[in-house]
mmCIF file with all atom_site columns, C-alpha atoms in Angstrom:
data_model
loop_
_atom_site.group_PDB
_atom_site.id
_atom_site.type_symbol
_atom_site.label_atom_id
_atom_site.label_alt_id
_atom_site.label_comp_id
_atom_site.label_asym_id
_atom_site.label_entity_id
_atom_site.label_seq_id
_atom_site.pdbx_PDB_ins_code
_atom_site.Cartn_x
_atom_site.Cartn_y
_atom_site.Cartn_z
_atom_site.occupancy
_atom_site.B_iso_or_equiv
_atom_site.pdbx_formal_charge
_atom_site.auth_seq_id
_atom_site.auth_comp_id
_atom_site.auth_asym_id
_atom_site.auth_atom_id
_atom_site.pdbx_PDB_model_num
ATOM 1   C CA . ARG A 1 1   ? -23.033 -5.586  -8.071  1.00 0.00 ? 1   ARG A CA 1
ATOM 2   C CA . ALA A 1 2   ? -24.220 -2.013  -7.908  1.00 0.00 ? 2   ALA A CA 1
ATOM 3   C CA . PRO A 1 3   ? -24.995 -0.218  -11.162 1.00 0.00 ? 3   PRO A CA 1
ATOM 4   C CA . ARG A 1 4   ? -22.101 1.717   -12.674 1.00 0.00 ? 4   ARG A CA 1
ATOM 5   C CA . ARG A 1 5   ? -22.180 5.458   -12.347 1.00 0.00 ? 5   ARG A CA 1
ATOM 6   C CA . ALA A 1 6   ? -19.771 8.309   -12.801 1.00 0.00 ? 6   ALA A CA 1
ATOM 7   C CA . THR A 1 7   ? -18.239 9.632   -9.610  1.00 0.00 ? 7   THR A CA 1
ATOM 8   C CA . THR A 1 8   ? -15.933 12.613  -9.696  1.00 0.00 ? 8   THR A CA 1
ATOM 9   C CA . THR A 1 9   ? -15.269 13.816  -6.145  1.00 0.00 ? 9   THR A CA 1
ATOM 10  C CA . THR A 1 10  ? -12.900 12.207  -3.661  1.00 0.00 ? 10  THR A CA 1
ATOM 11  C CA . ASP A 1 11  ? -15.637 12.060  -1.014  1.00 0.00 ? 11  ASP A CA 1
ATOM 12  C CA . ALA A 1 12  ? -18.043 10.340  -3.418  1.00 0.00 ? 12  ALA A CA 1
ATOM 13  C CA . ILE A 1 13  ? -15.376 7.823   -4.423  1.00 0.00 ? 13  ILE A CA 1
ATOM 14  C CA . ARG A 1 14  ? -14.540 7.130   -0.760  1.00 0.00 ? 14  ARG A CA 1
ATOM 15  C CA . LYS A 1 15  ? -18.256 6.643   0.028   1.00 0.00 ? 15  LYS A CA 1
ATOM 16  C CA . GLU A 1 16  ? -18.697 4.262   -2.915  1.00 0.00 ? 16  GLU A CA 1
ATOM 17  C CA . ILE A 1 17  ? -15.712 2.176   -1.813  1.00 0.00 ? 17  ILE A CA 1
ATOM 18  C CA . GLU A 1 18  ? -17.037 2.041   1.758   1.00 0.00 ? 18  GLU A CA 1
ATOM 19  C CA . ASP A 1 19  ? -20.522 1.071   0.536   1.00 0.00 ? 19  ASP A CA 1
ATOM 20  C CA . GLU A 1 20  ? -19.160 -1.602  -1.794  1.00 0.00 ? 20  GLU A CA 1
ATOM 21  C CA . THR A 1 21  ? -16.979 -2.988  0.996   1.00 0.00 ? 21  THR A CA 1
ATOM 22  C CA . GLU A 1 22  ? -20.040 -3.201  3.243   1.00 0.00 ? 22  GLU A CA 1
ATOM 23  C CA . ARG A 1 23  ? -21.994 -5.012  0.504   1.00 0.00 ? 23  ARG A CA 1
ATOM 24  C CA . HIS A 1 24  ? -19.182 -7.553  0.053   1.00 0.00 ? 24  HIS A CA 1
ATOM 25  C CA . LEU A 1 25  ? -18.663 -8.200  3.737   1.00 0.00 ? 25  LEU A CA 1
ATOM 26  C CA . SER A 1 26  ? -22.356 -8.432  4.599   1.00 0.00 ? 26  SER A CA 1
ATOM 27  C CA . LYS A 1 27  ? -22.498 -11.609 2.474   1.00 0.00 ? 27  LYS A CA 1
ATOM 28  C CA . SER A 1 28  ? -19.935 -13.492 4.557   1.00 0.00 ? 28  SER A CA 1
ATOM 29  C CA . THR A 1 29  ? -18.640 -13.938 8.056   1.00 0.00 ? 29  THR A CA 1
ATOM 30  C CA . LYS A 1 30  ? -15.144 -12.881 7.047   1.00 0.00 ? 30  LYS A CA 1
ATOM 31  C CA . ILE A 1 31  ? -13.449 -9.610  7.915   1.00 0.00 ? 31  ILE A CA 1
ATOM 32  C CA . VAL A 1 32  ? -11.880 -9.437  4.434   1.00 0.00 ? 32  VAL A CA 1
ATOM 33  C CA . SER A 1 33  ? -13.501 -10.395 1.149   1.00 0.00 ? 33  SER A CA 1
ATOM 34  C CA . PRO A 1 34  ? -11.511 -11.968 -1.698  1.00 0.00 ? 34  PRO A CA 1
ATOM 35  C CA . ILE A 1 35  ? -14.057 -10.604 -4.185  1.00 0.00 ? 35  ILE A CA 1
ATOM 36  C CA . PRO A 1 36  ? -12.474 -7.677  -6.047  1.00 0.00 ? 36  PRO A CA 1
ATOM 37  C CA . MET A 1 37  ? -14.081 -4.263  -6.324  1.00 0.00 ? 37  MET A CA 1
ATOM 38  C CA . TYR A 1 38  ? -13.554 -2.456  -9.602  1.00 0.00 ? 38  TYR A CA 1
ATOM 39  C CA . LEU A 1 39  ? -12.953 1.261   -9.829  1.00 0.00 ? 39  LEU A CA 1
ATOM 40  C CA . THR A 1 40  ? -12.333 2.518   -13.348 1.00 0.00 ? 40  THR A CA 1
ATOM 41  C CA . VAL A 1 41  ? -10.518 5.800   -13.814 1.00 0.00 ? 41  VAL A CA 1
ATOM 42  C CA . HIS A 1 42  ? -10.730 7.519   -17.184 1.00 0.00 ? 42  HIS A CA 1
ATOM 43  C CA . SER A 1 43  ? -8.155  10.142  -18.010 1.00 0.00 ? 43  SER A CA 1
ATOM 44  C CA . PRO A 1 44  ? -6.054  11.068  -21.030 1.00 0.00 ? 44  PRO A CA 1
ATOM 45  C CA . ASN A 1 45  ? -3.119  11.382  -18.611 1.00 0.00 ? 45  ASN A CA 1
ATOM 46  C CA . VAL A 1 46  ? -2.896  7.855   -17.176 1.00 0.00 ? 46  VAL A CA 1
ATOM 47  C CA . PRO A 1 47  ? -1.780  4.543   -18.699 1.00 0.00 ? 47  PRO A CA 1
ATOM 48  C CA . ASN A 1 48  ? -4.123  1.588   -19.041 1.00 0.00 ? 48  ASN A CA 1
ATOM 49  C CA . LEU A 1 49  ? -3.375  -0.552  -16.000 1.00 0.00 ? 49  LEU A CA 1
ATOM 50  C CA . THR A 1 50  ? -4.998  -2.424  -13.163 1.00 0.00 ? 50  THR A CA 1
ATOM 51  C CA . LEU A 1 51  ? -4.065  -1.488  -9.604  1.00 0.00 ? 51  LEU A CA 1
ATOM 52  C CA . VAL A 1 52  ? -4.927  -3.962  -6.876  1.00 0.00 ? 52  VAL A CA 1
ATOM 53  C CA . ASP A 1 53  ? -4.957  -2.429  -3.400  1.00 0.00 ? 53  ASP A CA 1
ATOM 54  C CA . MET A 1 54  ? -4.716  -5.277  -0.938  1.00 0.00 ? 54  MET A CA 1
ATOM 55  C CA . PRO A 1 55  ? -5.217  -5.417  2.798   1.00 0.00 ? 55  PRO A CA 1
ATOM 56  C CA . GLY A 1 56  ? -1.919  -5.715  4.611   1.00 0.00 ? 56  GLY A CA 1
ATOM 57  C CA . LEU A 1 57  ? -0.536  -9.080  5.615   1.00 0.00 ? 57  LEU A CA 1
ATOM 58  C CA . THR A 1 58  ? -0.862  -9.895  9.283   1.00 0.00 ? 58  THR A CA 1
ATOM 59  C CA . LYS A 1 59  ? 0.837   -12.250 11.699  1.00 0.00 ? 59  LYS A CA 1
ATOM 60  C CA . VAL A 1 60  ? -1.700  -12.389 14.528  1.00 0.00 ? 60  VAL A CA 1
ATOM 61  C CA . PRO A 1 61  ? -5.519  -12.285 14.346  1.00 0.00 ? 61  PRO A CA 1
ATOM 62  C CA . ILE A 1 62  ? -7.027  -9.525  16.458  1.00 0.00 ? 62  ILE A CA 1
ATOM 63  C CA . ASP A 1 63  ? -10.382 -9.621  18.228  1.00 0.00 ? 63  ASP A CA 1
ATOM 64  C CA . GLY A 1 64  ? -13.185 -10.394 15.813  1.00 0.00 ? 64  GLY A CA 1
ATOM 65  C CA . GLN A 1 65  ? -10.924 -11.839 13.115  1.00 0.00 ? 65  GLN A CA 1
ATOM 66  C CA . PRO A 1 66  ? -11.048 -15.539 12.318  1.00 0.00 ? 66  PRO A CA 1
ATOM 67  C CA . ILE A 1 67  ? -7.986  -17.644 13.136  1.00 0.00 ? 67  ILE A CA 1
ATOM 68  C CA . SER A 1 68  ? -7.580  -18.230 9.380   1.00 0.00 ? 68  SER A CA 1
ATOM 69  C CA . ILE A 1 69  ? -7.096  -14.495 8.608   1.00 0.00 ? 69  ILE A CA 1
ATOM 70  C CA . VAL A 1 70  ? -3.282  -14.796 8.463   1.00 0.00 ? 70  VAL A CA 1
ATOM 71  C CA . GLN A 1 71  ? -3.427  -17.569 5.865   1.00 0.00 ? 71  GLN A CA 1
ATOM 72  C CA . ASP A 1 72  ? -6.423  -16.055 4.027   1.00 0.00 ? 72  ASP A CA 1
ATOM 73  C CA . LEU A 1 73  ? -4.647  -12.731 3.490   1.00 0.00 ? 73  LEU A CA 1
ATOM 74  C CA . GLU A 1 74  ? -1.399  -14.333 2.356   1.00 0.00 ? 74  GLU A CA 1
ATOM 75  C CA . GLU A 1 75  ? -3.205  -16.629 -0.096  1.00 0.00 ? 75  GLU A CA 1
ATOM 76  C CA . MET A 1 76  ? -5.172  -13.666 -1.474  1.00 0.00 ? 76  MET A CA 1
ATOM 77  C CA . ALA A 1 77  ? -2.017  -11.579 -1.919  1.00 0.00 ? 77  ALA A CA 1
ATOM 78  C CA . ARG A 1 78  ? -0.138  -14.481 -3.495  1.00 0.00 ? 78  ARG A CA 1
ATOM 79  C CA . SER A 1 79  ? -2.938  -15.054 -6.023  1.00 0.00 ? 79  SER A CA 1
ATOM 80  C CA . TYR A 1 80  ? -2.516  -11.474 -7.300  1.00 0.00 ? 80  TYR A CA 1
ATOM 81  C CA . VAL A 1 81  ? 1.279   -11.119 -7.244  1.00 0.00 ? 81  VAL A CA 1
ATOM 82  C CA . LYS A 1 82  ? 2.292   -14.499 -8.654  1.00 0.00 ? 82  LYS A CA 1
ATOM 83  C CA . GLY A 1 83  ? 1.442   -13.541 -12.263 1.00 0.00 ? 83  GLY A CA 1
ATOM 84  C CA . ASP A 1 84  ? 4.375   -12.603 -14.473 1.00 0.00 ? 84  ASP A CA 1
ATOM 85  C CA . ASN A 1 85  ? 2.773   -9.301  -15.491 1.00 0.00 ? 85  ASN A CA 1
ATOM 86  C CA . ALA A 1 86  ? 2.166   -8.079  -11.924 1.00 0.00 ? 86  ALA A CA 1
ATOM 87  C CA . ILE A 1 87  ? 4.350   -5.307  -10.554 1.00 0.00 ? 87  ILE A CA 1
ATOM 88  C CA . ILE A 1 88  ? 4.795   -5.825  -6.833  1.00 0.00 ? 88  ILE A CA 1
ATOM 89  C CA . LEU A 1 89  ? 4.924   -2.834  -4.523  1.00 0.00 ? 89  LEU A CA 1
ATOM 90  C CA . ALA A 1 90  ? 6.424   -4.412  -1.401  1.00 0.00 ? 90  ALA A CA 1
ATOM 91  C CA . VAL A 1 91  ? 5.174   -1.962  1.230   1.00 0.00 ? 91  VAL A CA 1
ATOM 92  C CA . THR A 1 92  ? 7.096   -1.996  4.506   1.00 0.00 ? 92  THR A CA 1
ATOM 93  C CA . PRO A 1 93  ? 7.125   0.467   7.414   1.00 0.00 ? 93  PRO A CA 1
ATOM 94  C CA . ALA A 1 94  ? 10.478  2.267   7.657   1.00 0.00 ? 94  ALA A CA 1
ATOM 95  C CA . ASN A 1 95  ? 10.296  2.037   11.446  1.00 0.00 ? 95  ASN A CA 1
ATOM 96  C CA . ALA A 1 96  ? 10.288  -1.791  11.365  1.00 0.00 ? 96  ALA A CA 1
ATOM 97  C CA . ASP A 1 97  ? 13.042  -4.318  10.741  1.00 0.00 ? 97  ASP A CA 1
ATOM 98  C CA . LEU A 1 98  ? 13.178  -5.212  7.027   1.00 0.00 ? 98  LEU A CA 1
ATOM 99  C CA . ALA A 1 99  ? 14.157  -8.759  7.996   1.00 0.00 ? 99  ALA A CA 1
ATOM 100 C CA . THR A 1 100 ? 10.620  -9.260  9.348   1.00 0.00 ? 100 THR A CA 1
ATOM 101 C CA . SER A 1 101 ? 8.782   -7.810  6.333   1.00 0.00 ? 101 SER A CA 1
ATOM 102 C CA . ASP A 1 102 ? 6.119   -10.215 5.086   1.00 0.00 ? 102 ASP A CA 1
ATOM 103 C CA . ALA A 1 103 ? 5.732   -8.119  1.919   1.00 0.00 ? 103 ALA A CA 1
ATOM 104 C CA . LEU A 1 104 ? 9.417   -8.547  1.041   1.00 0.00 ? 104 LEU A CA 1
ATOM 105 C CA . ARG A 1 105 ? 9.319   -12.248 1.924   1.00 0.00 ? 105 ARG A CA 1
ATOM 106 C CA . LEU A 1 106 ? 6.320   -12.854 -0.322  1.00 0.00 ? 106 LEU A CA 1
ATOM 107 C CA . ALA A 1 107 ? 7.809   -10.740 -3.132  1.00 0.00 ? 107 ALA A CA 1
ATOM 108 C CA . ARG A 1 108 ? 11.025  -12.763 -3.045  1.00 0.00 ? 108 ARG A CA 1
ATOM 109 C CA . GLU A 1 109 ? 9.090   -16.023 -3.122  1.00 0.00 ? 109 GLU A CA 1
ATOM 110 C CA . VAL A 1 110 ? 7.089   -15.132 -6.237  1.00 0.00 ? 110 VAL A CA 1
ATOM 111 C CA . ASP A 1 111 ? 9.722   -12.869 -7.880  1.00 0.00 ? 111 ASP A CA 1
ATOM 112 C CA . PRO A 1 112 ? 13.105  -14.326 -6.897  1.00 0.00 ? 112 PRO A CA 1
ATOM 113 C CA . THR A 1 113 ? 15.010  -12.316 -9.532  1.00 0.00 ? 113 THR A CA 1
ATOM 114 C CA . GLY A 1 114 ? 13.379  -9.032  -8.456  1.00 0.00 ? 114 GLY A CA 1
ATOM 115 C CA . GLU A 1 115 ? 12.239  -8.189  -11.997 1.00 0.00 ? 115 GLU A CA 1
ATOM 116 C CA . ARG A 1 116 ? 8.792   -7.088  -10.798 1.00 0.00 ? 116 ARG A CA 1
ATOM 117 C CA . THR A 1 117 ? 9.423   -5.749  -7.293  1.00 0.00 ? 117 THR A CA 1
ATOM 118 C CA . ILE A 1 118 ? 9.687   -2.143  -6.088  1.00 0.00 ? 118 ILE A CA 1
ATOM 119 C CA . GLY A 1 119 ? 10.181  -1.430  -2.389  1.00 0.00 ? 119 GLY A CA 1
ATOM 120 C CA . VAL A 1 120 ? 7.979   1.170   -0.702  1.00 0.00 ? 120 VAL A CA 1
ATOM 121 C CA . LEU A 1 121 ? 8.942   2.515   2.715   1.00 0.00 ? 121 LEU A CA 1
ATOM 122 C CA . THR A 1 122 ? 6.135   4.100   4.709   1.00 0.00 ? 122 THR A CA 1
ATOM 123 C CA . LYS A 1 123 ? 6.150   5.899   8.068   1.00 0.00 ? 123 LYS A CA 1
ATOM 124 C CA . VAL A 1 124 ? 9.476   7.544   7.284   1.00 0.00 ? 124 VAL A CA 1
ATOM 125 C CA . ASP A 1 125 ? 8.388   10.561  9.325   1.00 0.00 ? 125 ASP A CA 1
ATOM 126 C CA . ILE A 1 126 ? 7.846   8.586   12.535  1.00 0.00 ? 126 ILE A CA 1
ATOM 127 C CA . MET A 1 127 ? 11.196  6.803   12.707  1.00 0.00 ? 127 MET A CA 1
ATOM 128 C CA . ASP A 1 128 ? 13.100  7.125   15.987  1.00 0.00 ? 128 ASP A CA 1
ATOM 129 C CA . LYS A 1 129 ? 14.786  10.493  16.399  1.00 0.00 ? 129 LYS A CA 1
ATOM 130 C CA . GLY A 1 130 ? 18.292  10.457  14.957  1.00 0.00 ? 130 GLY A CA 1
ATOM 131 C CA . THR A 1 131 ? 17.582  7.609   12.528  1.00 0.00 ? 131 THR A CA 1
ATOM 132 C CA . ASP A 1 132 ? 16.673  7.558   8.861   1.00 0.00 ? 132 ASP A CA 1
ATOM 133 C CA . CYS A 1 133 ? 16.296  5.032   6.057   1.00 0.00 ? 133 CYS A CA 1
ATOM 134 C CA . ARG A 1 134 ? 18.872  6.580   3.730   1.00 0.00 ? 134 ARG A CA 1
ATOM 135 C CA . ASP A 1 135 ? 20.952  3.355   3.514   1.00 0.00 ? 135 ASP A CA 1
ATOM 136 C CA . ILE A 1 136 ? 17.891  1.443   2.378   1.00 0.00 ? 136 ILE A CA 1
ATOM 137 C CA . LEU A 1 137 ? 16.862  4.073   -0.183  1.00 0.00 ? 137 LEU A CA 1
ATOM 138 C CA . GLN A 1 138 ? 20.370  4.099   -1.624  1.00 0.00 ? 138 GLN A CA 1
ATOM 139 C CA . GLY A 1 139 ? 20.487  0.294   -1.836  1.00 0.00 ? 139 GLY A CA 1
ATOM 140 C CA . ARG A 1 140 ? 23.231  -0.156  0.763   1.00 0.00 ? 140 ARG A CA 1
ATOM 141 C CA . ALA A 1 141 ? 21.125  -1.999  3.363   1.00 0.00 ? 141 ALA A CA 1
ATOM 142 C CA . LEU A 1 142 ? 18.923  -4.089  1.081   1.00 0.00 ? 142 LEU A CA 1
ATOM 143 C CA . ARG A 1 143 ? 19.294  -3.739  -2.663  1.00 0.00 ? 143 ARG A CA 1
ATOM 144 C CA . LEU A 1 144 ? 16.264  -4.167  -4.859  1.00 0.00 ? 144 LEU A CA 1
ATOM 145 C CA . ARG A 1 145 ? 16.704  -4.221  -8.630  1.00 0.00 ? 145 ARG A CA 1
ATOM 146 C CA . HIS A 1 146 ? 14.174  -1.399  -9.098  1.00 0.00 ? 146 HIS A CA 1
ATOM 147 C CA . GLY A 1 147 ? 15.000  0.353   -5.855  1.00 0.00 ? 147 GLY A CA 1
ATOM 148 C CA . TRP A 1 148 ? 12.974  1.921   -3.105  1.00 0.00 ? 148 TRP A CA 1
ATOM 149 C CA . VAL A 1 149 ? 10.499  4.774   -2.771  1.00 0.00 ? 149 VAL A CA 1
ATOM 150 C CA . ALA A 1 150 ? 9.887   6.504   0.555   1.00 0.00 ? 150 ALA A CA 1
ATOM 151 C CA . VAL A 1 151 ? 6.531   8.043   1.404   1.00 0.00 ? 151 VAL A CA 1
ATOM 152 C CA . VAL A 1 152 ? 4.965   10.003  4.218   1.00 0.00 ? 152 VAL A CA 1
ATOM 153 C CA . ASN A 1 153 ? 1.385   8.865   4.707   1.00 0.00 ? 153 ASN A CA 1
ATOM 154 C CA . ARG A 1 154 ? -1.507  10.868  5.986   1.00 0.00 ? 154 ARG A CA 1
ATOM 155 C CA . GLY A 1 155 ? -2.151  9.911   9.589   1.00 0.00 ? 155 GLY A CA 1
ATOM 156 C CA . GLN A 1 156 ? -5.568  8.861   10.849  1.00 0.00 ? 156 GLN A CA 1
ATOM 157 C CA . ALA A 1 157 ? -6.129  12.347  12.285  1.00 0.00 ? 157 ALA A CA 1
ATOM 158 C CA . ASP A 1 158 ? -5.474  13.842  8.821   1.00 0.00 ? 158 ASP A CA 1
ATOM 159 C CA . ILE A 1 159 ? -7.913  11.393  7.242   1.00 0.00 ? 159 ILE A CA 1
ATOM 160 C CA . ASN A 1 160 ? -10.546 12.184  9.872   1.00 0.00 ? 160 ASN A CA 1
ATOM 161 C CA . LYS A 1 161 ? -10.025 15.914  9.255   1.00 0.00 ? 161 LYS A CA 1
ATOM 162 C CA . ARG A 1 162 ? -10.335 15.238  5.503   1.00 0.00 ? 162 ARG A CA 1
ATOM 163 C CA . VAL A 1 163 ? -6.896  16.646  4.695   1.00 0.00 ? 163 VAL A CA 1
ATOM 164 C CA . GLY A 1 164 ? -6.806  16.499  0.903   1.00 0.00 ? 164 GLY A CA 1
ATOM 165 C CA . MET A 1 165 ? -4.188  14.686  -1.132  1.00 0.00 ? 165 MET A CA 1
ATOM 166 C CA . GLY A 1 166 ? -2.838  17.981  -2.484  1.00 0.00 ? 166 GLY A CA 1
ATOM 167 C CA . GLU A 1 167 ? -2.106  19.264  1.004   1.00 0.00 ? 167 GLU A CA 1
ATOM 168 C CA . ALA A 1 168 ? -0.781  15.848  2.071   1.00 0.00 ? 168 ALA A CA 1
ATOM 169 C CA . ARG A 1 169 ? 1.646   15.836  -0.881  1.00 0.00 ? 169 ARG A CA 1
ATOM 170 C CA . GLN A 1 170 ? 2.813   19.356  0.024   1.00 0.00 ? 170 GLN A CA 1
ATOM 171 C CA . ARG A 1 171 ? 3.494   18.212  3.596   1.00 0.00 ? 171 ARG A CA 1
ATOM 172 C CA . GLU A 1 172 ? 5.328   15.129  2.319   1.00 0.00 ? 172 GLU A CA 1
ATOM 173 C CA . ASN A 1 173 ? 7.501   17.217  -0.024  1.00 0.00 ? 173 ASN A CA 1
ATOM 174 C CA . ALA A 1 174 ? 8.253   19.659  2.794   1.00 0.00 ? 174 ALA A CA 1
ATOM 175 C CA . PHE A 1 175 ? 9.255   16.787  5.094   1.00 0.00 ? 175 PHE A CA 1
ATOM 176 C CA . PHE A 1 176 ? 11.769  15.393  2.611   1.00 0.00 ? 176 PHE A CA 1
ATOM 177 C CA . ALA A 1 177 ? 13.074  18.862  1.621   1.00 0.00 ? 177 ALA A CA 1
ATOM 178 C CA . GLN A 1 178 ? 13.696  19.821  5.261   1.00 0.00 ? 178 GLN A CA 1
ATOM 179 C CA . SER A 1 179 ? 15.096  16.508  6.539   1.00 0.00 ? 179 SER A CA 1
ATOM 180 C CA . GLU A 1 180 ? 18.900  16.303  6.659   1.00 0.00 ? 180 GLU A CA 1
ATOM 181 C CA . GLY A 1 181 ? 18.878  12.591  5.769   1.00 0.00 ? 181 GLY A CA 1
ATOM 182 C CA . TYR A 1 182 ? 16.789  13.018  2.625   1.00 0.00 ? 182 TYR A CA 1
ATOM 183 C CA . LYS A 1 183 ? 16.952  16.543  1.201   1.00 0.00 ? 183 LYS A CA 1
ATOM 184 C CA . ASP A 1 184 ? 19.731  15.682  -1.265  1.00 0.00 ? 184 ASP A CA 1
ATOM 185 C CA . LEU A 1 185 ? 17.989  12.507  -2.583  1.00 0.00 ? 185 LEU A CA 1
ATOM 186 C CA . ASP A 1 186 ? 15.661  12.354  -5.591  1.00 0.00 ? 186 ASP A CA 1
#
């Protein structure tokens, strides 16, 4: 483990995460490491909590991934979300069929009453023209006890161009404010 040091810029934090990922993966033949990385954020404005950012679940190994990657990722995710004090953010692309969502399937398996699950819809901005996810967000298509949140992610081009989170949030707010299907929703 690398020595702890204070890092305050987004670029420095990104670099540290990339370096730590490289250190973890250089010790094994796996594409994903089950060894957690710890990033501590100190602020008078945030609650004391642990956030675990997991790799996404997958159905098919791609070139360079071991055949076991599908099972490895699901077992890793399950080990974190099975605890009674874990809040599950079941992240699902809005442009995919919810019936095929591995995140929702896993959440229902470990949290059958839905006490700890919040749905997160991504890629809302790239849904087919003329469609939206309003019925989901309003709980008419698939009701979750704690509801759904829709987000517009930065695309890879934005990440490569180092579009900051402030600008990305402004773009996201503008998207929802200008979209007929969403502008009247909270």
